[in-house]
mmCIF file of C-alpha atoms and ligand atoms in Angstrom:
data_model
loop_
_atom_site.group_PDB
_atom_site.id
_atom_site.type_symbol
_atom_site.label_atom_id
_atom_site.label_comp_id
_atom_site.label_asym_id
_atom_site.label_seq_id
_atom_site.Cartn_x
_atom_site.Cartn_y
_atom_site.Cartn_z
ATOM 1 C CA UNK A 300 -14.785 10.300 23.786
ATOM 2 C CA UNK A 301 -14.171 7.054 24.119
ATOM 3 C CA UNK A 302 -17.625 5.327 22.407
ATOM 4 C CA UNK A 303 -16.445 5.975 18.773
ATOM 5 C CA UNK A 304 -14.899 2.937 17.865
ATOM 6 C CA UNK A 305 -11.145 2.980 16.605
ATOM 7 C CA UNK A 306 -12.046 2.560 13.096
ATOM 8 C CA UNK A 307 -13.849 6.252 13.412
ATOM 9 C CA UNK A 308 -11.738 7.917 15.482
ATOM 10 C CA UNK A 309 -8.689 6.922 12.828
ATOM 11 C CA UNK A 310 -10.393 8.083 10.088
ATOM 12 C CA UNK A 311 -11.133 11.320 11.588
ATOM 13 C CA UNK A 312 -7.660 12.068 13.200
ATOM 14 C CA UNK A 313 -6.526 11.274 9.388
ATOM 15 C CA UNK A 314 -8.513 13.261 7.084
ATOM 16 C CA UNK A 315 -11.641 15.184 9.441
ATOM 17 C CA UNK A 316 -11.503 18.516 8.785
ATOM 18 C CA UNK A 317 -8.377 19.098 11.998
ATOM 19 C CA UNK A 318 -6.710 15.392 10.370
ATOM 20 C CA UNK A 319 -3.301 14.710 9.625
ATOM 21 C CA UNK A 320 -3.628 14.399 6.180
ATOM 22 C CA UNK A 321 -5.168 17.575 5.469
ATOM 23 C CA UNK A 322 -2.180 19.484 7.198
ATOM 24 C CA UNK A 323 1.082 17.570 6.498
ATOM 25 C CA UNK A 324 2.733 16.962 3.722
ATOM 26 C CA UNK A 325 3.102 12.848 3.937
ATOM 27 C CA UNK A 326 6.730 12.738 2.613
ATOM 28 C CA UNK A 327 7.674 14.881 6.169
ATOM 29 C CA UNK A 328 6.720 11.549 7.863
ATOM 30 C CA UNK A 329 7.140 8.441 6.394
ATOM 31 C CA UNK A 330 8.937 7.459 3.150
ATOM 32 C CA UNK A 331 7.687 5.059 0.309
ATOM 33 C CA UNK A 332 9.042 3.546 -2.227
ATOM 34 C CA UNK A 333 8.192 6.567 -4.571
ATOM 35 C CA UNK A 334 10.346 8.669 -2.484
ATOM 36 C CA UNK A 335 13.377 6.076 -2.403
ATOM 37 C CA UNK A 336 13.689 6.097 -5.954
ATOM 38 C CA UNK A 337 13.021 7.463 -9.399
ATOM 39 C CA UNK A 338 13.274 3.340 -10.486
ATOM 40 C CA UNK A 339 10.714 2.730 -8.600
ATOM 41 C CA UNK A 340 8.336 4.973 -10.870
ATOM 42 C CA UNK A 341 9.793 3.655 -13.749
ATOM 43 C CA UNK A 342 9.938 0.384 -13.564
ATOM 44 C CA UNK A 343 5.820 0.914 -13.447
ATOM 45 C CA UNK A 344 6.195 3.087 -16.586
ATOM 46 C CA UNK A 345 7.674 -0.231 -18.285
ATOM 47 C CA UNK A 346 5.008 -2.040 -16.887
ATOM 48 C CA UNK A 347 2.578 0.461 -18.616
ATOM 49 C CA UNK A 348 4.730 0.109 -21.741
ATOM 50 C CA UNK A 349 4.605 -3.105 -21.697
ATOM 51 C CA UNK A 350 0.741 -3.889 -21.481
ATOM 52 C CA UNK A 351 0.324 -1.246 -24.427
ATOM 53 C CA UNK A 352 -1.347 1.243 -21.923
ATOM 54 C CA UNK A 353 -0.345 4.951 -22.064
ATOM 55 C CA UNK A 354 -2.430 6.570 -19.117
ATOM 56 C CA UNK A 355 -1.793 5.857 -15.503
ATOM 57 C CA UNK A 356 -4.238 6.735 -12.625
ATOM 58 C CA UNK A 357 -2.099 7.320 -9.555
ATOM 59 C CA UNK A 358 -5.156 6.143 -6.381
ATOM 60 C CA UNK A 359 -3.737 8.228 -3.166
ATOM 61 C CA UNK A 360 -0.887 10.390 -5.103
ATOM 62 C CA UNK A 361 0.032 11.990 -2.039
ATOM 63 C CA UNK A 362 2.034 15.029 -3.213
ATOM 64 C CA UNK A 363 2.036 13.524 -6.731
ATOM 65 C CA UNK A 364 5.615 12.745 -6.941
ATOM 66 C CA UNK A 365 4.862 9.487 -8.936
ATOM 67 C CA UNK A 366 3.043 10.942 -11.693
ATOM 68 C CA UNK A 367 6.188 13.565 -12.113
ATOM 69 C CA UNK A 368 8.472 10.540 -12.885
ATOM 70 C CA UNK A 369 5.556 8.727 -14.957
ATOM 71 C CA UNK A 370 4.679 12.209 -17.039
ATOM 72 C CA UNK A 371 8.934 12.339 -17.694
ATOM 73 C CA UNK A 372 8.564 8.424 -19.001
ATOM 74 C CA UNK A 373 5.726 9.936 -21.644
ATOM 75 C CA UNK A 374 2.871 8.581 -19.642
ATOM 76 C CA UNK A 375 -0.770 10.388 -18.993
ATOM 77 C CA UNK A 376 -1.322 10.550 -15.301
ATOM 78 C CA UNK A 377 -4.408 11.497 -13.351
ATOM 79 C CA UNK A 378 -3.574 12.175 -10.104
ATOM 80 C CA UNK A 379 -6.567 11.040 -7.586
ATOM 81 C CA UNK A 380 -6.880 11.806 -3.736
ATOM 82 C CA UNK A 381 -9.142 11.562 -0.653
ATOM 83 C CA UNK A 382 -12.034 13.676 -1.198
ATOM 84 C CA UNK A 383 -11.904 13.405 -5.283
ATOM 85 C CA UNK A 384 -14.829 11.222 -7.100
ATOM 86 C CA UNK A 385 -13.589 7.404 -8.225
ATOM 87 C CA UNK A 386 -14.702 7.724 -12.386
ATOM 88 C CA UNK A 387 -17.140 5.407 -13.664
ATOM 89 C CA UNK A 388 -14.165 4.182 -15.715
ATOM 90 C CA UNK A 389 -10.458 3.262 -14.651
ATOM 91 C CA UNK A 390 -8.907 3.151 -17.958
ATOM 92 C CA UNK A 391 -4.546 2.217 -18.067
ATOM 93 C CA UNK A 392 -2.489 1.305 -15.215
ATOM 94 C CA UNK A 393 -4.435 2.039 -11.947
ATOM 95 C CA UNK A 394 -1.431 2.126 -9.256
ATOM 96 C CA UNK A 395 -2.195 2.534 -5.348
ATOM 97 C CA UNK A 396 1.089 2.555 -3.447
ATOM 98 C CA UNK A 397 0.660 2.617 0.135
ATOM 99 C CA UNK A 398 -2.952 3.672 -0.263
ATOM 100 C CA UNK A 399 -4.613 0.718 1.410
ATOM 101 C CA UNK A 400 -2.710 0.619 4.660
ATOM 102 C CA UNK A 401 -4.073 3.992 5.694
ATOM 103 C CA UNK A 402 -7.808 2.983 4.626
ATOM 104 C CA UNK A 403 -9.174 2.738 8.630
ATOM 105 C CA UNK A 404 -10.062 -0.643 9.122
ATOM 106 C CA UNK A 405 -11.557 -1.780 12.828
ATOM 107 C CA UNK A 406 -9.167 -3.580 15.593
ATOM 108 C CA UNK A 407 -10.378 -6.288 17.192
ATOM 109 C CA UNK A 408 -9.889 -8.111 20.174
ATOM 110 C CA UNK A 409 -10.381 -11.258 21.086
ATOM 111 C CA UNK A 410 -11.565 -11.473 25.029
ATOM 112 C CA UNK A 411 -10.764 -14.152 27.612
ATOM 113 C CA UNK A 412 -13.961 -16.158 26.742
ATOM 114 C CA UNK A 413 -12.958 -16.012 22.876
ATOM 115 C CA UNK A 414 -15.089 -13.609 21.705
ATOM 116 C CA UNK A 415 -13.520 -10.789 19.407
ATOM 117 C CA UNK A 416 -14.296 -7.316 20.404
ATOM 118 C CA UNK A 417 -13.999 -3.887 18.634
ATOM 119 C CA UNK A 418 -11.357 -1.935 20.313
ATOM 120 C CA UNK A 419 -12.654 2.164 20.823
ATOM 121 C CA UNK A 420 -10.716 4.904 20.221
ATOM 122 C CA UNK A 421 -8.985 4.226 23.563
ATOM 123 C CA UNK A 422 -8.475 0.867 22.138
ATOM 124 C CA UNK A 423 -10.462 -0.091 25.430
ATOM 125 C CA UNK A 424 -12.659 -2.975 24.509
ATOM 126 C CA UNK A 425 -16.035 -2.267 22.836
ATOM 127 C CA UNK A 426 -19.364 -4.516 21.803
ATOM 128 C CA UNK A 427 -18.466 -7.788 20.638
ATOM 129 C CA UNK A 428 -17.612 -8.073 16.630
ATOM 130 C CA UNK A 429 -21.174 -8.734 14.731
ATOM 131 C CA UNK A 430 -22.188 -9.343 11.035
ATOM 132 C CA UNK A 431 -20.074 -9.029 8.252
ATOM 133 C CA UNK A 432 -16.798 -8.235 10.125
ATOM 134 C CA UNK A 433 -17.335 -11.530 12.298
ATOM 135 C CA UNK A 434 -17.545 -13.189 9.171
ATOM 136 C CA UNK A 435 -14.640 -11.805 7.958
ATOM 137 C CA UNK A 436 -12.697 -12.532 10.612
ATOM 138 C CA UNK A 437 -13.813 -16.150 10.560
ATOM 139 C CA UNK A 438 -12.637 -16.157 7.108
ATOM 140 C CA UNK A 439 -9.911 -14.404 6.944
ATOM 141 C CA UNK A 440 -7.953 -13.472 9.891
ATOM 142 C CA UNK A 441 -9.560 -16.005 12.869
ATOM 143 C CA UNK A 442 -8.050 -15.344 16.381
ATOM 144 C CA UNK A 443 -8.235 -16.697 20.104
ATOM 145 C CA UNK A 444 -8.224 -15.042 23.706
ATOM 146 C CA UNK A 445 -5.642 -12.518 23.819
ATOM 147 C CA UNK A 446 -5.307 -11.695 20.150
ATOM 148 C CA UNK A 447 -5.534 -8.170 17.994
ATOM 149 C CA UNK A 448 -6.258 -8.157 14.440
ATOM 150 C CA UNK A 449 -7.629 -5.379 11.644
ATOM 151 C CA UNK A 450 -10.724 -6.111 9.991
ATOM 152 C CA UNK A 451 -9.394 -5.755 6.490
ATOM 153 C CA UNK A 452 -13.169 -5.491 5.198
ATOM 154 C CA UNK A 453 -13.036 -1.750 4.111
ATOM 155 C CA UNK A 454 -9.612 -1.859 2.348
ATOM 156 C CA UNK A 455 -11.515 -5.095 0.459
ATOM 157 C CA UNK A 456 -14.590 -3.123 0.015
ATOM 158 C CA UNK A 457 -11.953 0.203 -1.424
ATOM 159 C CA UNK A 458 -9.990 -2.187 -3.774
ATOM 160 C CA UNK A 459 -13.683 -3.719 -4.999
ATOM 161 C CA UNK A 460 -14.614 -0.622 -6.005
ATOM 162 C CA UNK A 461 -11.457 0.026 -8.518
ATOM 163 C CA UNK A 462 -11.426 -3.214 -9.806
ATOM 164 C CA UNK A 463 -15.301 -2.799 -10.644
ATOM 165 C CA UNK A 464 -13.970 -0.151 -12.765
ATOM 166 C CA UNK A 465 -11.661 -1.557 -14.860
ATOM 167 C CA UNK A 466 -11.901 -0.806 -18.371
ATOM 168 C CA UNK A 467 -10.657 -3.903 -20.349
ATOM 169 C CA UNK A 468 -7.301 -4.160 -20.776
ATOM 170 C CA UNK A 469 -6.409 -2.370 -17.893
ATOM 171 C CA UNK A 470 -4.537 -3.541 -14.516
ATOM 172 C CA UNK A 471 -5.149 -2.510 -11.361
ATOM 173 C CA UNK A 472 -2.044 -2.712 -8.598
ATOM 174 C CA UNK A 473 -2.106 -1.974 -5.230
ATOM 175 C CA UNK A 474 1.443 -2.095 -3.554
ATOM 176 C CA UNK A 475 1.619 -2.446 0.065
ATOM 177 C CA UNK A 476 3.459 -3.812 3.330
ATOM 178 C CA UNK A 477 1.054 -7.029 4.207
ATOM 179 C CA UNK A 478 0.483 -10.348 5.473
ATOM 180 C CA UNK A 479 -0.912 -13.483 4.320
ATOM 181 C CA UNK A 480 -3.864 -15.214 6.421
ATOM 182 C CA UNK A 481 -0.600 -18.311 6.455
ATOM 183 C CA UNK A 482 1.533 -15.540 8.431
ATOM 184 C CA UNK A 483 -1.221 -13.146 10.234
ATOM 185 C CA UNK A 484 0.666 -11.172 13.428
ATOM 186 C CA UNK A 485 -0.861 -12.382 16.470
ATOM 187 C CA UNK A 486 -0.977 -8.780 17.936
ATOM 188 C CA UNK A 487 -1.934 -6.812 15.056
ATOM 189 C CA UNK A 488 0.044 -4.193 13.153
ATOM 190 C CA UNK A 489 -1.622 -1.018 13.868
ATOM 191 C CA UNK A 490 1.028 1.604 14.604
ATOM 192 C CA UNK A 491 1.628 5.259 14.208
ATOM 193 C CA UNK A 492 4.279 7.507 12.646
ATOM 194 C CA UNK A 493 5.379 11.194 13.330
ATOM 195 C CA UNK A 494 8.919 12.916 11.807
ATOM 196 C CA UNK A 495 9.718 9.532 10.045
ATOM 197 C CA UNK A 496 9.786 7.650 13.397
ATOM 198 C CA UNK A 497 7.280 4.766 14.515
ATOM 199 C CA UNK A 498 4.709 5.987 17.693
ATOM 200 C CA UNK A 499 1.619 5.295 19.494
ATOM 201 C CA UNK A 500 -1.217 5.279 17.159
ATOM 202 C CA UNK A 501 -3.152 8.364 19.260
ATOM 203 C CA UNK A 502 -6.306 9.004 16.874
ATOM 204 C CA UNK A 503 -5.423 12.703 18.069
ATOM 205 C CA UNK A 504 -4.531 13.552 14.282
ATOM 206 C CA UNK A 505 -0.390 14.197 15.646
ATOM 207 C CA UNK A 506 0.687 11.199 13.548
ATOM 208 C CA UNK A 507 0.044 8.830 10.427
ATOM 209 C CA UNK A 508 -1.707 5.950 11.705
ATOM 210 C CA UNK A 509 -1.669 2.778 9.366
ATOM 211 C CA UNK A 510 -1.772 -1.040 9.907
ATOM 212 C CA UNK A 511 -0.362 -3.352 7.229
ATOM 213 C CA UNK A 512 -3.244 -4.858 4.924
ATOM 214 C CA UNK A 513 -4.481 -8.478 4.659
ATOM 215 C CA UNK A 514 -3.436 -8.953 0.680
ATOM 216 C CA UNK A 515 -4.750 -12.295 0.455
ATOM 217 C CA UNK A 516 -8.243 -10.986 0.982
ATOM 218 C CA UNK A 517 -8.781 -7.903 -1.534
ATOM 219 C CA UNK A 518 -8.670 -10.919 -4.516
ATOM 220 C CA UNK A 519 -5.828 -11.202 -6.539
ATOM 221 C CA UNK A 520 -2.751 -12.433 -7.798
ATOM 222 C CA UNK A 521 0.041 -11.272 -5.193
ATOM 223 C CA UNK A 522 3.801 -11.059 -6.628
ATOM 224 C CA UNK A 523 6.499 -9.357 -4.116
ATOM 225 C CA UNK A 524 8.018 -5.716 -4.937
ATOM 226 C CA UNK A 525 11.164 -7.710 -5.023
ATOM 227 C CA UNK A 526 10.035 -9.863 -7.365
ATOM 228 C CA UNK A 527 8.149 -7.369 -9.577
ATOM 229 C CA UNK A 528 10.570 -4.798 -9.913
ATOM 230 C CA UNK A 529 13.178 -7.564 -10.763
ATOM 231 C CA UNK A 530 11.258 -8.487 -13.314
ATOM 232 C CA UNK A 531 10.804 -5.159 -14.408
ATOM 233 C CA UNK A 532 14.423 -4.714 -14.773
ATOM 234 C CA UNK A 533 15.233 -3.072 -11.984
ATOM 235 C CA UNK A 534 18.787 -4.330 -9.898
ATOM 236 C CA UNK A 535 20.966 -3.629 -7.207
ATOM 237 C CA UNK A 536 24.018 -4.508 -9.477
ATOM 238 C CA UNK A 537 26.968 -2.335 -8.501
ATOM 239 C CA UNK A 538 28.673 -1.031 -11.777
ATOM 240 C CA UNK A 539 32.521 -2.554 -12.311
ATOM 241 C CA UNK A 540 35.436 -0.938 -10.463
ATOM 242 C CA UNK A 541 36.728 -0.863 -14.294
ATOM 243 C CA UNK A 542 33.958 2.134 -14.907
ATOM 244 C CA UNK A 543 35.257 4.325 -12.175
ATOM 245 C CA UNK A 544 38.565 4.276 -14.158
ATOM 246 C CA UNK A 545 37.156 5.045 -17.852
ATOM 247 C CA UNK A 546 34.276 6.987 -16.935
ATOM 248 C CA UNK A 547 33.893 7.636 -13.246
ATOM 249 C CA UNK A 548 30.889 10.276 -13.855
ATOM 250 C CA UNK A 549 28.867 7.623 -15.025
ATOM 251 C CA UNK A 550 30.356 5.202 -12.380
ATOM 252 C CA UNK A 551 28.802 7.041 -9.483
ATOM 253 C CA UNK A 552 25.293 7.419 -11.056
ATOM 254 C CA UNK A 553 25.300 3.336 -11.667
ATOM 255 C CA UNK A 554 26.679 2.790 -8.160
ATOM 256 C CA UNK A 555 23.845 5.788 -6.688
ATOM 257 C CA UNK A 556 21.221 4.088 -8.727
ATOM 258 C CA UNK A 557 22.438 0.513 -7.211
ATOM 259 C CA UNK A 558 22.219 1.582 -3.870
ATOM 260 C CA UNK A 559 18.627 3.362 -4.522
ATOM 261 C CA UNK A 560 17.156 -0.474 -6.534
ATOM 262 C CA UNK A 561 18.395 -2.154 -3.288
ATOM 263 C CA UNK A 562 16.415 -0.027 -0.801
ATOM 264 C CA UNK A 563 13.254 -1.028 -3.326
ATOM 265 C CA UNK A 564 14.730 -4.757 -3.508
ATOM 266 C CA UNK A 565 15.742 -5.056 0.315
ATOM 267 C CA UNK A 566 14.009 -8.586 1.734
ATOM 268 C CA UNK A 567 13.080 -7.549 5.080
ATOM 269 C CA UNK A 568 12.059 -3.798 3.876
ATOM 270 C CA UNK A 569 10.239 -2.092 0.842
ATOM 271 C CA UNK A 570 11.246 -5.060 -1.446
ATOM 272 C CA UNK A 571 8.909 -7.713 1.007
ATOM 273 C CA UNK A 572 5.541 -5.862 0.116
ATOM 274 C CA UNK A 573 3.226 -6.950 -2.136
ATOM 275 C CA UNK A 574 1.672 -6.094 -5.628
ATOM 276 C CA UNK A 575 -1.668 -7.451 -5.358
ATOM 277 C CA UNK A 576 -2.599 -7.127 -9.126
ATOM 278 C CA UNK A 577 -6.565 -7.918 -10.934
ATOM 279 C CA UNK A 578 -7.138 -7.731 -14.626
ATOM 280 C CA UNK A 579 -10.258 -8.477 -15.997
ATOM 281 C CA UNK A 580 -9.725 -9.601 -19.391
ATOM 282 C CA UNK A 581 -7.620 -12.889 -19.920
ATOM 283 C CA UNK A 582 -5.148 -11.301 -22.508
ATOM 284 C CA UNK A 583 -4.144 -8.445 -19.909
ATOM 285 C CA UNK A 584 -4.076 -11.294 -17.355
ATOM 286 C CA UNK A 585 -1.513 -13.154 -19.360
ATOM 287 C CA UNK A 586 0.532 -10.678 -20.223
ATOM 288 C CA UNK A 587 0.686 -8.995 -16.985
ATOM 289 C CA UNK A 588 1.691 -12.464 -15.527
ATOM 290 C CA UNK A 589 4.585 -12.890 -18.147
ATOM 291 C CA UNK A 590 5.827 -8.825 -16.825
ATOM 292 C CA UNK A 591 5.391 -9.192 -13.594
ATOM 293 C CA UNK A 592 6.981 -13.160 -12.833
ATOM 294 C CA UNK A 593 10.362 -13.139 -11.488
HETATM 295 C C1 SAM B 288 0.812 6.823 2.624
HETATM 296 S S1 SAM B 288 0.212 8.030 1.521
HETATM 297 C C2 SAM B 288 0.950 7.456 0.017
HETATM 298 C C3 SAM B 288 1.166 8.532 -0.992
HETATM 299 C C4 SAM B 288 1.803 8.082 -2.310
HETATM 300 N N1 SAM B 288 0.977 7.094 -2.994
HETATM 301 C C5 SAM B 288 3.177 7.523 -2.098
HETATM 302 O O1 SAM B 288 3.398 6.341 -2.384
HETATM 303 O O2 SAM B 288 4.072 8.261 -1.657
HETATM 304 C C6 SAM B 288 -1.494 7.517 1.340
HETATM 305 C C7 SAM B 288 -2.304 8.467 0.530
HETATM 306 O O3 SAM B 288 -3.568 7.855 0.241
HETATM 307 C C8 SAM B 288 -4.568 8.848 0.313
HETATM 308 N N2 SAM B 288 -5.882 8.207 0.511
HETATM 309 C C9 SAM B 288 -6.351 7.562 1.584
HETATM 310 N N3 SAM B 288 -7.604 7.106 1.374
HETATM 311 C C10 SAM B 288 -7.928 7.460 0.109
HETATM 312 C C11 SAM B 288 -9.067 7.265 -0.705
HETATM 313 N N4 SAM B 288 -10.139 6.636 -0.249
HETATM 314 N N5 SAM B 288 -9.058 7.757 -1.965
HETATM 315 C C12 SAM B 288 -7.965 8.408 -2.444
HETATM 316 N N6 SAM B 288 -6.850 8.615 -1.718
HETATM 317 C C13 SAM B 288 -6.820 8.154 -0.463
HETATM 318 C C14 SAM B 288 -4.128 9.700 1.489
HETATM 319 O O4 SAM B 288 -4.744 10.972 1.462
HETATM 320 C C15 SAM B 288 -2.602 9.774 1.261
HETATM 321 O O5 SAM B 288 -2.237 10.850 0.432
#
């Protein structure tokens, strides 16, 4: 079937009724920063604390394994998935970690007369890009003969429809691997991922298929994990060799939970996504700047 374009095909080998997501368990394939580390979870909870907010709504819990550490950090948390209604009203801290990335978005490429084309679920190339996706692309992620690219438009269009949401004093993050238009990949990121190892993306519903989002376009102010959780106090400080002498119990858990903060912290890994954050009231702006700057 090779007329549907990729952008169906995806979203059907991920969560049609034979998809990936409606038989595995996610953690069996791919890990996030929720299952590196318990910090991870609660440096957000400080975030909540922070801001004054007690509830949390976790967008794409997965398993749920985030609200477990935000429920033992006294936090409300309503767990929402695929398939579940979006309420009129996001009220708290509205978290999506590695939600948008797996949001099907059409590839594109560009042909040798410059045109971009929609790739089908061969990733043969299809009718040439139209409408609002041309204009996005023109905007946002413009290419020449030769290059791929994801049309971010229906993670933008997802992310829209939280922020529209937003009670007042609330924050809305979404936390994922990215790029900036300054730093697009020329080829594309689409990829797929079976037993915790990178593979073709087949849309045959074998294996995760995601593609890293443009962050620059959902609207935002951007901050990386790094940065963030730094901020947040988490650190990759190993405890003093002096500990392991007085109290070497407590020794290992420091130097455990130092080698867990730089996993979350690591440059070139989970520490180089992004938080791509929106308030909509200018107190919750400023003092989600003032948490969140490293
Ligand atoms: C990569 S997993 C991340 C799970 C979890 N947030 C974590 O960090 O471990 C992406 C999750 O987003 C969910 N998802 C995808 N599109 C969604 C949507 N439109 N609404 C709610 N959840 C969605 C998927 O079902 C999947 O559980």
């Amino acid at each position: 079937m090779t007329s549907a374009t990729f952008r169906t095909a995806w979203y059907d080998a991920l969560y049609g009724p034979e998809g990936f997501y409606r038989r595995e368990r996610p953690a069996a394939h791919f890990r996030t920063s929720v299952h590196a580390s318990p910090l991870f979870g609660q440096a957000l909870a400080r975030l909540a604390h922070r801001l004054d907010l007690h509830e949390v709504v976790d967008l794409g819990a997965g398993s749920g394994e985030l609200g477990e550490v935000l429920r033992a950090e006294g936090l409300s948390v309503l767990d929402i998935e695929l398939g579940d209604e979006l309420p009129d009203a996001l009220a708290g801290l509205v978290v999506a970690n590695e939600l948008l990335d797996n949001v099907p978005c059409e590839v594109v490429e560009w042909d040798d007369d410059g045109a971009p084309r929609q790739l089908l679920s061969d990733l043969s190339p299809g009718p040439v890009v139209e409408g609002n996706d041309r204009e996005w692309l023109e905007r946002w992620w413009p290419g020449e003969a030769g290059d791929r690219a994801e049309v971010g438009i229906t993670r933008d269009e997802f992310w829209a429809s939280v922020v529209s949401r937003l009670t007042p004093g609330s924050l809305a993050v979404a936390i994922d691997y990215g790029h900036l238009k300054s730093d697009r990949p020329g080829y594309g990121t689409v990829t797929g991922f079976r037993n915790g190892r990178e593979c073709d993306p087949v849309p045959d519903g074998s294996c995760d298929i995601t593609a890293h989002v443009a962050l620059d376009s959902l609207g935002g102010s951007i901050v990386r994990q790094r940065d963030a959780l730094r901020s947040l106090g988490v650190s990759a400080t190993r405890p003093s060799l002096d500990l392991a002498q007085t109290e070497p119990l407590r020794y290992l858990s420091e130097l455990s939970s130092a080698g867990e903060a730089a996993e979350l912290l690591a440059p070139s890994g989970l520490g180089a996504f992004g938080w791509v954050w929106t308030a909509t009231d200018a107190d919750t702006v400023r003092r989600a700047s003032r948490a969140l700057s490293a």
